Amino acid sequence: MSGMTEIGTDWRVVDGVATAWFDAPSLIEGAALAGRVLELPAEIVVDLRATGMRVRLDSDEHAEAVSAAARDLGLAANPAVLQHLSVVFESANPPAVRRFWQRVLDYAPAEDGGLADPLRRDPAIRIRRSTEPRPLRNRVHLDVVRPAAAVEQASPGEPSGPFGVCHTDPDGNEVDLVPGSALGDRIETADWQTVFSAMACYRVTSPAQQRDLAAAAAALADDTGFPLLVDLRPGLVIVDSGKDRWEDDAHGLKLDFTDLAGNLQTAARELGATADPGLPRFAQLFLDAADVAAVRAFWLAALGYTRDRRAGVGDIHDPRRLNPVLVFQELDASETERRRQRNRIHFELAVPSDLARTRLATTLAAGGRLLEESEDRWRVADPEGNEMVIVSGA
């Protein structure tokens, strides 16, 4: 991948990928840029939001064309918001751990020996070999929500836990593998699944069909004021409410989301798109903490996240809904050994190289402890020892 000086000032290399974010005042204006991008002869990944659009390129060949289209539409790049959060497992038996999580997540093998979401929406899984003994339960686990039929097919064994959804990999790392459900029983929303967010995935047969569906979804969502997520992948359009935002108390609008979902379904079918009910998936990250307030405050600052708007809900999320939600639950302070043990799971945050030291300073100012550093990587612990590695650029 060429350096950012060669791919223009709009672009940065983030997690090895040329990436840009263009601010936009509405989904409609972002969709106009998306339509221009889809005309390019390349497999480009687009994440359309109510506040702008992220574009990721597998090569830098079309970077200037994307930037030129944004300038034509009066949309400016904002590299300062770019980041990419991944999950890292440290294991003495990487092949066994990899097999477990590939089944749970329906991910594809990645070049680095880990796993990647084929849709490039949910966090990548990195697996590092480690022989350090860590026999106690982690303070980090994952929630994965998929359609009920997919969960039944993927189930890696007999579940446990109070809700009957907890599974453990060969190292003892836990995942709550949760079955989703249909969004109501109306035929008008038959294409939709609730997997903590409400989501419909549509197969399309041409860039023009993809462009028209993105534009229709943007217009319908903007008309109601709903901040819909619209992700464009080769041959695919994903329309997504975001976690819980299909519920009235989460979006705070005078809106029944099922009405919007029905209109989106009608638009998709009229354009000839076909729903793929097996694709929806939602993944989020859980941290156990003795002092939830202190740990949450650290991660809010370190990741630039924001609090869930609802009273009594402790989730934090990426304001652009591009990275996974973090959820916190209370850990009994008497579990001293478990609190002292290093987790087998940590997070890896890739940021542009010109912003890495600023992000490190922000993280340390929020109460982080610097554990290890090299030229382009910094390992930091939160106030209770949960770790994140900040990675510069590639």
JSON list of C-alpha atoms in Angstrom, two decimals, residues 153-359:
[
{"chain": "A", "resi": 153, "resn": "GLN", "atom": "CA", "xyz": [-26.20, -24.66, 12.56]},
{"chain": "A", "resi": 154, "resn": "ALA", "atom": "CA", "xyz": [-23.12, -22.98, 14.09]},
{"chain": "A", "resi": 155, "resn": "SER", "atom": "CA", "xyz": [-23.67, -24.05, 17.70]},
{"chain": "A", "resi": 156, "resn": "PRO", "atom": "CA", "xyz": [-20.29, -25.45, 18.82]},
{"chain": "A", "resi": 157, "resn": "GLY", "atom": "CA", "xyz": [-21.62, -27.57, 21.69]},
{"chain": "A", "resi": 158, "resn": "GLU", "atom": "CA", "xyz": [-23.99, -27.60, 24.64]},
{"chain": "A", "resi": 159, "resn": "PRO", "atom": "CA", "xyz": [-24.55, -24.02, 25.86]},
{"chain": "A", "resi": 160, "resn": "SER", "atom": "CA", "xyz": [-24.46, -22.94, 29.47]},
{"chain": "A", "resi": 161, "resn": "GLY", "atom": "CA", "xyz": [-25.11, -19.85, 31.55]},
{"chain": "A", "resi": 162, "resn": "PRO", "atom": "CA", "xyz": [-28.28, -18.26, 32.89]},
{"chain": "A", "resi": 163, "resn": "PHE", "atom": "CA", "xyz": [-29.70, -17.64, 29.40]},
{"chain": "A", "resi": 164, "resn": "GLY", "atom": "CA", "xyz": [-28.50, -20.90, 27.85]},
{"chain": "A", "resi": 165, "resn": "VAL", "atom": "CA", "xyz": [-26.40, -19.18, 25.17]},
{"chain": "A", "resi": 166, "resn": "CYS", "atom": "CA", "xyz": [-22.82, -19.22, 26.55]},
{"chain": "A", "resi": 167, "resn": "HIS", "atom": "CA", "xyz": [-20.14, -21.25, 24.79]},
{"chain": "A", "resi": 168, "resn": "THR", "atom": "CA", "xyz": [-16.43, -21.53, 25.49]},
{"chain": "A", "resi": 169, "resn": "ASP", "atom": "CA", "xyz": [-13.58, -22.08, 23.07]},
{"chain": "A", "resi": 170, "resn": "PRO", "atom": "CA", "xyz": [-10.77, -24.59, 23.83]},
{"chain": "A", "resi": 171, "resn": "ASP", "atom": "CA", "xyz": [-8.95, -21.96, 25.91]},
{"chain": "A", "resi": 172, "resn": "GLY", "atom": "CA", "xyz": [-12.02, -21.02, 27.96]},
{"chain": "A", "resi": 173, "resn": "ASN", "atom": "CA", "xyz": [-12.79, -17.76, 26.15]},
{"chain": "A", "resi": 174, "resn": "GLU", "atom": "CA", "xyz": [-16.53, -17.14, 26.26]},
{"chain": "A", "resi": 175, "resn": "VAL", "atom": "CA", "xyz": [-19.10, -16.06, 23.71]},
{"chain": "A", "resi": 176, "resn": "ASP", "atom": "CA", "xyz": [-22.82, -15.58, 24.14]},
{"chain": "A", "resi": 177, "resn": "LEU", "atom": "CA", "xyz": [-24.15, -16.90, 20.82]},
{"chain": "A", "resi": 178, "resn": "VAL", "atom": "CA", "xyz": [-27.66, -15.45, 20.71]},
{"chain": "A", "resi": 179, "resn": "PRO", "atom": "CA", "xyz": [-30.40, -16.35, 18.21]},
{"chain": "A", "resi": 180, "resn": "GLY", "atom": "CA", "xyz": [-32.10, -13.41, 16.55]},
{"chain": "A", "resi": 181, "resn": "SER", "atom": "CA", "xyz": [-35.71, -13.27, 15.44]},
{"chain": "A", "resi": 182, "resn": "ALA", "atom": "CA", "xyz": [-37.96, -11.77, 12.82]},
{"chain": "A", "resi": 183, "resn": "LEU", "atom": "CA", "xyz": [-38.86, -8.09, 13.07]},
{"chain": "A", "resi": 184, "resn": "GLY", "atom": "CA", "xyz": [-42.48, -8.69, 13.99]},
{"chain": "A", "resi": 185, "resn": "ASP", "atom": "CA", "xyz": [-44.90, -10.95, 12.15]},
{"chain": "A", "resi": 186, "resn": "ARG", "atom": "CA", "xyz": [-45.95, -8.59, 9.33]},
{"chain": "A", "resi": 187, "resn": "ILE", "atom": "CA", "xyz": [-45.26, -9.72, 5.77]},
{"chain": "A", "resi": 188, "resn": "GLU", "atom": "CA", "xyz": [-44.23, -6.12, 5.05]},
{"chain": "A", "resi": 189, "resn": "THR", "atom": "CA", "xyz": [-41.09, -6.66, 7.16]},
{"chain": "A", "resi": 190, "resn": "ALA", "atom": "CA", "xyz": [-40.40, -10.30, 6.27]},
{"chain": "A", "resi": 191, "resn": "ASP", "atom": "CA", "xyz": [-36.90, -9.44, 4.99]},
{"chain": "A", "resi": 192, "resn": "TRP", "atom": "CA", "xyz": [-35.81, -8.09, 8.39]},
{"chain": "A", "resi": 193, "resn": "GLN", "atom": "CA", "xyz": [-34.06, -9.80, 11.30]},
{"chain": "A", "resi": 194, "resn": "THR", "atom": "CA", "xyz": [-33.51, -8.42, 14.80]},
{"chain": "A", "resi": 195, "resn": "VAL", "atom": "CA", "xyz": [-29.99, -9.33, 15.90]},
{"chain": "A", "resi": 196, "resn": "PHE", "atom": "CA", "xyz": [-29.85, -6.69, 18.66]},
{"chain": "A", "resi": 197, "resn": "SER", "atom": "CA", "xyz": [-30.07, -4.30, 15.71]},
{"chain": "A", "resi": 198, "resn": "ALA", "atom": "CA", "xyz": [-32.74, -4.58, 13.01]},
{"chain": "A", "resi": 199, "resn": "MET", "atom": "CA", "xyz": [-31.11, -5.54, 9.74]},
{"chain": "A", "resi": 200, "resn": "ALA", "atom": "CA", "xyz": [-31.91, -6.56, 6.19]},
{"chain": "A", "resi": 201, "resn": "CYS", "atom": "CA", "xyz": [-29.28, -7.70, 3.67]},
{"chain": "A", "resi": 202, "resn": "TYR", "atom": "CA", "xyz": [-30.10, -7.40, -0.03]},
{"chain": "A", "resi": 203, "resn": "ARG", "atom": "CA", "xyz": [-28.33, -9.06, -2.93]},
{"chain": "A", "resi": 204, "resn": "VAL", "atom": "CA", "xyz": [-28.09, -6.83, -6.01]},
{"chain": "A", "resi": 205, "resn": "THR", "atom": "CA", "xyz": [-27.02, -7.67, -9.55]},
{"chain": "A", "resi": 206, "resn": "SER", "atom": "CA", "xyz": [-25.49, -4.40, -10.79]},
{"chain": "A", "resi": 207, "resn": "PRO", "atom": "CA", "xyz": [-23.84, -1.21, -9.48]},
{"chain": "A", "resi": 208, "resn": "ALA", "atom": "CA", "xyz": [-26.83, 0.76, -10.80]},
{"chain": "A", "resi": 209, "resn": "GLN", "atom": "CA", "xyz": [-29.26, -1.34, -8.76]},
{"chain": "A", "resi": 210, "resn": "GLN", "atom": "CA", "xyz": [-27.01, -0.94, -5.72]},
{"chain": "A", "resi": 211, "resn": "ARG", "atom": "CA", "xyz": [-26.81, 2.84, -6.23]},
{"chain": "A", "resi": 212, "resn": "ASP", "atom": "CA", "xyz": [-30.59, 3.16, -6.62]},
{"chain": "A", "resi": 213, "resn": "LEU", "atom": "CA", "xyz": [-31.30, 1.11, -3.50]},
{"chain": "A", "resi": 214, "resn": "ALA", "atom": "CA", "xyz": [-28.82, 3.15, -1.44]},
{"chain": "A", "resi": 215, "resn": "ALA", "atom": "CA", "xyz": [-30.43, 6.38, -2.68]},
{"chain": "A", "resi": 216, "resn": "ALA", "atom": "CA", "xyz": [-33.94, 5.10, -1.92]},
{"chain": "A", "resi": 217, "resn": "ALA", "atom": "CA", "xyz": [-32.94, 3.97, 1.57]},
{"chain": "A", "resi": 218, "resn": "ALA", "atom": "CA", "xyz": [-31.28, 7.33, 2.26]},
{"chain": "A", "resi": 219, "resn": "ALA", "atom": "CA", "xyz": [-34.35, 9.26, 1.12]},
{"chain": "A", "resi": 220, "resn": "LEU", "atom": "CA", "xyz": [-36.77, 7.17, 3.20]},
{"chain": "A", "resi": 221, "resn": "ALA", "atom": "CA", "xyz": [-34.59, 7.42, 6.32]},
{"chain": "A", "resi": 222, "resn": "ASP", "atom": "CA", "xyz": [-33.93, 11.16, 5.95]},
{"chain": "A", "resi": 223, "resn": "ASP", "atom": "CA", "xyz": [-37.66, 11.76, 5.49]},
{"chain": "A", "resi": 224, "resn": "THR", "atom": "CA", "xyz": [-38.27, 10.34, 8.98]},
{"chain": "A", "resi": 225, "resn": "GLY", "atom": "CA", "xyz": [-35.07, 11.71, 10.57]},
{"chain": "A", "resi": 226, "resn": "PHE", "atom": "CA", "xyz": [-33.84, 8.20, 11.32]},
{"chain": "A", "resi": 227, "resn": "PRO", "atom": "CA", "xyz": [-30.02, 7.74, 11.29]},
{"chain": "A", "resi": 228, "resn": "LEU", "atom": "CA", "xyz": [-30.02, 4.54, 9.23]},
{"chain": "A", "resi": 229, "resn": "LEU", "atom": "CA", "xyz": [-26.80, 2.64, 8.54]},
{"chain": "A", "resi": 230, "resn": "VAL", "atom": "CA", "xyz": [-26.37, 1.70, 4.86]},
{"chain": "A", "resi": 231, "resn": "ASP", "atom": "CA", "xyz": [-23.35, -0.44, 4.02]},
{"chain": "A", "resi": 232, "resn": "LEU", "atom": "CA", "xyz": [-22.45, -1.18, 0.41]},
{"chain": "A", "resi": 233, "resn": "ARG", "atom": "CA", "xyz": [-20.42, -4.25, -0.49]},
{"chain": "A", "resi": 234, "resn": "PRO", "atom": "CA", "xyz": [-19.85, -5.89, -3.87]},
{"chain": "A", "resi": 235, "resn": "GLY", "atom": "CA", "xyz": [-23.25, -7.26, -4.86]},
{"chain": "A", "resi": 236, "resn": "LEU", "atom": "CA", "xyz": [-24.83, -6.34, -1.53]},
{"chain": "A", "resi": 237, "resn": "VAL", "atom": "CA", "xyz": [-26.69, -3.55, 0.30]},
{"chain": "A", "resi": 238, "resn": "ILE", "atom": "CA", "xyz": [-27.07, -3.83, 4.08]},
{"chain": "A", "resi": 239, "resn": "VAL", "atom": "CA", "xyz": [-29.64, -1.62, 5.81]},
{"chain": "A", "resi": 240, "resn": "ASP", "atom": "CA", "xyz": [-29.31, -1.54, 9.58]},
{"chain": "A", "resi": 241, "resn": "SER", "atom": "CA", "xyz": [-30.90, 0.35, 12.46]},
{"chain": "A", "resi": 242, "resn": "GLY", "atom": "CA", "xyz": [-27.85, 0.15, 14.74]},
{"chain": "A", "resi": 243, "resn": "LYS", "atom": "CA", "xyz": [-28.01, -1.57, 18.12]},
{"chain": "A", "resi": 244, "resn": "ASP", "atom": "CA", "xyz": [-31.46, -1.29, 19.74]},
{"chain": "A", "resi": 245, "resn": "ARG", "atom": "CA", "xyz": [-32.35, 1.79, 17.70]},
{"chain": "A", "resi": 246, "resn": "TRP", "atom": "CA", "xyz": [-35.35, 0.07, 16.17]},
{"chain": "A", "resi": 247, "resn": "GLU", "atom": "CA", "xyz": [-36.90, 0.31, 19.66]},
{"chain": "A", "resi": 248, "resn": "ASP", "atom": "CA", "xyz": [-38.83, 3.51, 20.46]},
{"chain": "A", "resi": 249, "resn": "ASP", "atom": "CA", "xyz": [-36.90, 4.45, 23.60]},
{"chain": "A", "resi": 250, "resn": "ALA", "atom": "CA", "xyz": [-33.55, 4.12, 21.82]},
{"chain": "A", "resi": 251, "resn": "HIS", "atom": "CA", "xyz": [-34.13, 6.38, 18.82]},
{"chain": "A", "resi": 252, "resn": "GLY", "atom": "CA", "xyz": [-36.17, 9.05, 20.59]},
{"chain": "A", "resi": 253, "resn": "LEU", "atom": "CA", "xyz": [-38.24, 9.83, 17.48]},
{"chain": "A", "resi": 254, "resn": "LYS", "atom": "CA", "xyz": [-41.96, 9.86, 16.88]},
{"chain": "A", "resi": 255, "resn": "LEU", "atom": "CA", "xyz": [-41.50, 6.87, 14.65]},
{"chain": "A", "resi": 256, "resn": "ASP", "atom": "CA", "xyz": [-42.51, 3.24, 14.51]},
{"chain": "A", "resi": 257, "resn": "PHE", "atom": "CA", "xyz": [-39.39, 1.69, 13.01]},
{"chain": "A", "resi": 258, "resn": "THR", "atom": "CA", "xyz": [-41.36, -1.20, 11.56]},
{"chain": "A", "resi": 259, "resn": "ASP", "atom": "CA", "xyz": [-43.14, 1.28, 9.26]},
{"chain": "A", "resi": 260, "resn": "LEU", "atom": "CA", "xyz": [-39.78, 2.51, 7.97]},
{"chain": "A", "resi": 261, "resn": "ALA", "atom": "CA", "xyz": [-38.56, -1.09, 7.64]},
{"chain": "A", "resi": 262, "resn": "GLY", "atom": "CA", "xyz": [-41.65, -1.93, 5.60]},
{"chain": "A", "resi": 263, "resn": "ASN", "atom": "CA", "xyz": [-41.07, 1.00, 3.27]},
{"chain": "A", "resi": 264, "resn": "LEU", "atom": "CA", "xyz": [-37.43, 0.04, 2.86]},
{"chain": "A", "resi": 265, "resn": "GLN", "atom": "CA", "xyz": [-38.43, -3.54, 2.06]},
{"chain": "A", "resi": 266, "resn": "THR", "atom": "CA", "xyz": [-40.93, -2.33, -0.54]},
{"chain": "A", "resi": 267, "resn": "ALA", "atom": "CA", "xyz": [-38.30, -0.12, -2.18]},
{"chain": "A", "resi": 268, "resn": "ALA", "atom": "CA", "xyz": [-35.75, -2.94, -2.27]},
{"chain": "A", "resi": 269, "resn": "ARG", "atom": "CA", "xyz": [-38.18, -5.43, -3.80]},
{"chain": "A", "resi": 270, "resn": "GLU", "atom": "CA", "xyz": [-39.41, -2.91, -6.39]},
{"chain": "A", "resi": 271, "resn": "LEU", "atom": "CA", "xyz": [-35.80, -2.44, -7.48]},
{"chain": "A", "resi": 272, "resn": "GLY", "atom": "CA", "xyz": [-35.40, -6.20, -7.87]},
{"chain": "A", "resi": 273, "resn": "ALA", "atom": "CA", "xyz": [-33.11, -6.76, -4.87]},
{"chain": "A", "resi": 274, "resn": "THR", "atom": "CA", "xyz": [-33.34, -10.10, -3.07]},
{"chain": "A", "resi": 275, "resn": "ALA", "atom": "CA", "xyz": [-33.08, -10.48, 0.70]},
{"chain": "A", "resi": 276, "resn": "ASP", "atom": "CA", "xyz": [-30.52, -12.90, 2.11]},
{"chain": "A", "resi": 277, "resn": "PRO", "atom": "CA", "xyz": [-31.93, -13.82, 5.55]},
{"chain": "A", "resi": 278, "resn": "GLY", "atom": "CA", "xyz": [-28.84, -15.75, 6.67]},
{"chain": "A", "resi": 279, "resn": "LEU", "atom": "CA", "xyz": [-26.40, -12.83, 6.53]},
{"chain": "A", "resi": 280, "resn": "PRO", "atom": "CA", "xyz": [-27.37, -10.53, 9.42]},
{"chain": "A", "resi": 281, "resn": "ARG", "atom": "CA", "xyz": [-24.87, -10.62, 12.26]},
{"chain": "A", "resi": 282, "resn": "PHE", "atom": "CA", "xyz": [-24.12, -8.38, 15.22]},
{"chain": "A", "resi": 283, "resn": "ALA", "atom": "CA", "xyz": [-21.06, -8.61, 17.47]},
{"chain": "A", "resi": 284, "resn": "GLN", "atom": "CA", "xyz": [-20.33, -6.58, 20.60]},
{"chain": "A", "resi": 285, "resn": "LEU", "atom": "CA", "xyz": [-17.65, -6.62, 23.29]},
{"chain": "A", "resi": 286, "resn": "PHE", "atom": "CA", "xyz": [-18.22, -7.07, 27.05]},
{"chain": "A", "resi": 287, "resn": "LEU", "atom": "CA", "xyz": [-15.87, -5.92, 29.81]},
{"chain": "A", "resi": 288, "resn": "ASP", "atom": "CA", "xyz": [-16.28, -6.99, 33.44]},
{"chain": "A", "resi": 289, "resn": "ALA", "atom": "CA", "xyz": [-15.19, -4.28, 35.88]},
{"chain": "A", "resi": 290, "resn": "ALA", "atom": "CA", "xyz": [-15.16, -3.79, 39.63]},
{"chain": "A", "resi": 291, "resn": "ASP", "atom": "CA", "xyz": [-15.39, 0.00, 39.12]},
{"chain": "A", "resi": 292, "resn": "VAL", "atom": "CA", "xyz": [-17.60, 0.24, 36.07]},
{"chain": "A", "resi": 293, "resn": "ALA", "atom": "CA", "xyz": [-17.69, 4.04, 36.04]},
{"chain": "A", "resi": 294, "resn": "ALA", "atom": "CA", "xyz": [-13.89, 4.37, 35.99]},
{"chain": "A", "resi": 295, "resn": "VAL", "atom": "CA", "xyz": [-13.38, 1.70, 33.35]},
{"chain": "A", "resi": 296, "resn": "ARG", "atom": "CA", "xyz": [-16.16, 3.09, 31.16]},
{"chain": "A", "resi": 297, "resn": "ALA", "atom": "CA", "xyz": [-14.70, 6.59, 31.40]},
{"chain": "A", "resi": 298, "resn": "PHE", "atom": "CA", "xyz": [-11.34, 5.28, 30.23]},
{"chain": "A", "resi": 299, "resn": "TRP", "atom": "CA", "xyz": [-12.76, 3.56, 27.16]},
{"chain": "A", "resi": 300, "resn": "LEU", "atom": "CA", "xyz": [-14.96, 6.53, 26.27]},
{"chain": "A", "resi": 301, "resn": "ALA", "atom": "CA", "xyz": [-11.84, 8.67, 26.02]},
{"chain": "A", "resi": 302, "resn": "ALA", "atom": "CA", "xyz": [-9.51, 6.06, 24.54]},
{"chain": "A", "resi": 303, "resn": "LEU", "atom": "CA", "xyz": [-11.89, 5.18, 21.70]},
{"chain": "A", "resi": 304, "resn": "GLY", "atom": "CA", "xyz": [-13.62, 8.53, 21.25]},
{"chain": "A", "resi": 305, "resn": "TYR", "atom": "CA", "xyz": [-16.95, 6.78, 21.92]},
{"chain": "A", "resi": 306, "resn": "THR", "atom": "CA", "xyz": [-20.19, 8.22, 23.29]},
{"chain": "A", "resi": 307, "resn": "ARG", "atom": "CA", "xyz": [-22.71, 7.00, 25.90]},
{"chain": "A", "resi": 308, "resn": "ASP", "atom": "CA", "xyz": [-26.00, 5.40, 24.99]},
{"chain": "A", "resi": 309, "resn": "ARG", "atom": "CA", "xyz": [-28.70, 8.07, 25.25]},
{"chain": "A", "resi": 310, "resn": "ARG", "atom": "CA", "xyz": [-31.02, 5.93, 27.40]},
{"chain": "A", "resi": 311, "resn": "ALA", "atom": "CA", "xyz": [-31.14, 6.24, 31.17]},
{"chain": "A", "resi": 312, "resn": "GLY", "atom": "CA", "xyz": [-29.84, 3.15, 32.91]},
{"chain": "A", "resi": 313, "resn": "VAL", "atom": "CA", "xyz": [-28.04, 1.76, 29.84]},
{"chain": "A", "resi": 314, "resn": "GLY", "atom": "CA", "xyz": [-24.26, 1.63, 30.17]},
{"chain": "A", "resi": 315, "resn": "ASP", "atom": "CA", "xyz": [-23.29, 0.86, 26.56]},
{"chain": "A", "resi": 316, "resn": "ILE", "atom": "CA", "xyz": [-20.79, 3.04, 24.75]},
{"chain": "A", "resi": 317, "resn": "HIS", "atom": "CA", "xyz": [-20.58, 3.23, 20.98]},
{"chain": "A", "resi": 318, "resn": "ASP", "atom": "CA", "xyz": [-18.69, 4.70, 18.08]},
{"chain": "A", "resi": 319, "resn": "PRO", "atom": "CA", "xyz": [-20.53, 7.93, 17.19]},
{"chain": "A", "resi": 320, "resn": "ARG", "atom": "CA", "xyz": [-20.36, 6.89, 13.52]},
{"chain": "A", "resi": 321, "resn": "ARG", "atom": "CA", "xyz": [-21.39, 3.29, 14.24]},
{"chain": "A", "resi": 322, "resn": "LEU", "atom": "CA", "xyz": [-18.35, 1.92, 12.42]},
{"chain": "A", "resi": 323, "resn": "ASN", "atom": "CA", "xyz": [-16.74, -0.02, 15.28]},
{"chain": "A", "resi": 324, "resn": "PRO", "atom": "CA", "xyz": [-18.19, -2.47, 17.83]},
{"chain": "A", "resi": 325, "resn": "VAL", "atom": "CA", "xyz": [-20.30, -1.49, 20.83]},
{"chain": "A", "resi": 326, "resn": "LEU", "atom": "CA", "xyz": [-18.71, -1.95, 24.28]},
{"chain": "A", "resi": 327, "resn": "VAL", "atom": "CA", "xyz": [-20.87, -3.10, 27.19]},
{"chain": "A", "resi": 328, "resn": "PHE", "atom": "CA", "xyz": [-19.84, -3.15, 30.86]},
{"chain": "A", "resi": 329, "resn": "GLN", "atom": "CA", "xyz": [-20.99, -5.42, 33.65]},
{"chain": "A", "resi": 330, "resn": "GLU", "atom": "CA", "xyz": [-20.08, -5.40, 37.31]},
{"chain": "A", "resi": 331, "resn": "LEU", "atom": "CA", "xyz": [-17.40, -7.76, 38.61]},
{"chain": "A", "resi": 332, "resn": "ASP", "atom": "CA", "xyz": [-17.33, -8.72, 42.27]},
{"chain": "A", "resi": 333, "resn": "ALA", "atom": "CA", "xyz": [-14.40, -6.83, 43.79]},
{"chain": "A", "resi": 334, "resn": "SER", "atom": "CA", "xyz": [-13.59, -9.89, 45.93]},
{"chain": "A", "resi": 335, "resn": "GLU", "atom": "CA", "xyz": [-12.47, -11.84, 42.82]},
{"chain": "A", "resi": 336, "resn": "THR", "atom": "CA", "xyz": [-8.92, -10.63, 43.33]},
{"chain": "A", "resi": 337, "resn": "GLU", "atom": "CA", "xyz": [-7.13, -13.43, 41.47]},
{"chain": "A", "resi": 338, "resn": "ARG", "atom": "CA", "xyz": [-9.33, -13.06, 38.44]},
{"chain": "A", "resi": 339, "resn": "ARG", "atom": "CA", "xyz": [-8.82, -9.31, 38.51]},
{"chain": "A", "resi": 340, "resn": "ARG", "atom": "CA", "xyz": [-5.04, -9.75, 38.63]},
{"chain": "A", "resi": 341, "resn": "GLN", "atom": "CA", "xyz": [-4.85, -12.24, 35.79]},
{"chain": "A", "resi": 342, "resn": "ARG", "atom": "CA", "xyz": [-4.09, -10.85, 32.33]},
{"chain": "A", "resi": 343, "resn": "ASN", "atom": "CA", "xyz": [-6.95, -11.43, 29.93]},
{"chain": "A", "resi": 344, "resn": "ARG", "atom": "CA", "xyz": [-6.45, -13.84, 27.06]},
{"chain": "A", "resi": 345, "resn": "ILE", "atom": "CA", "xyz": [-8.31, -11.29, 24.92]},
{"chain": "A", "resi": 346, "resn": "HIS", "atom": "CA", "xyz": [-7.31, -7.71, 24.24]},
{"chain": "A", "resi": 347, "resn": "PHE", "atom": "CA", "xyz": [-8.25, -5.06, 21.70]},
{"chain": "A", "resi": 348, "resn": "GLU", "atom": "CA", "xyz": [-6.17, -3.59, 18.91]},
{"chain": "A", "resi": 349, "resn": "LEU", "atom": "CA", "xyz": [-6.90, -0.06, 17.72]},
{"chain": "A", "resi": 350, "resn": "ALA", "atom": "CA", "xyz": [-5.44, 0.96, 14.37]},
{"chain": "A", "resi": 351, "resn": "VAL", "atom": "CA", "xyz": [-5.25, 4.72, 13.79]},
{"chain": "A", "resi": 352, "resn": "PRO", "atom": "CA", "xyz": [-3.54, 6.87, 11.12]},
{"chain": "A", "resi": 353, "resn": "SER", "atom": "CA", "xyz": [0.20, 7.15, 11.69]},
{"chain": "A", "resi": 354, "resn": "ASP", "atom": "CA", "xyz": [0.09, 10.94, 11.99]},
{"chain": "A", "resi": 355, "resn": "LEU", "atom": "CA", "xyz": [-2.50, 10.69, 14.78]},
{"chain": "A", "resi": 356, "resn": "ALA", "atom": "CA", "xyz": [-1.12, 7.75, 16.76]},
{"chain": "A", "resi": 357, "resn": "ARG", "atom": "CA", "xyz": [0.87, 9.70, 19.35]},
{"chain": "A", "resi": 358, "resn": "THR", "atom": "CA", "xyz": [-2.02, 12.07, 19.95]},
{"chain": "A", "resi": 359, "resn": "ARG", "atom": "CA", "xyz": [-4.30, 9.08, 20.56]}
]
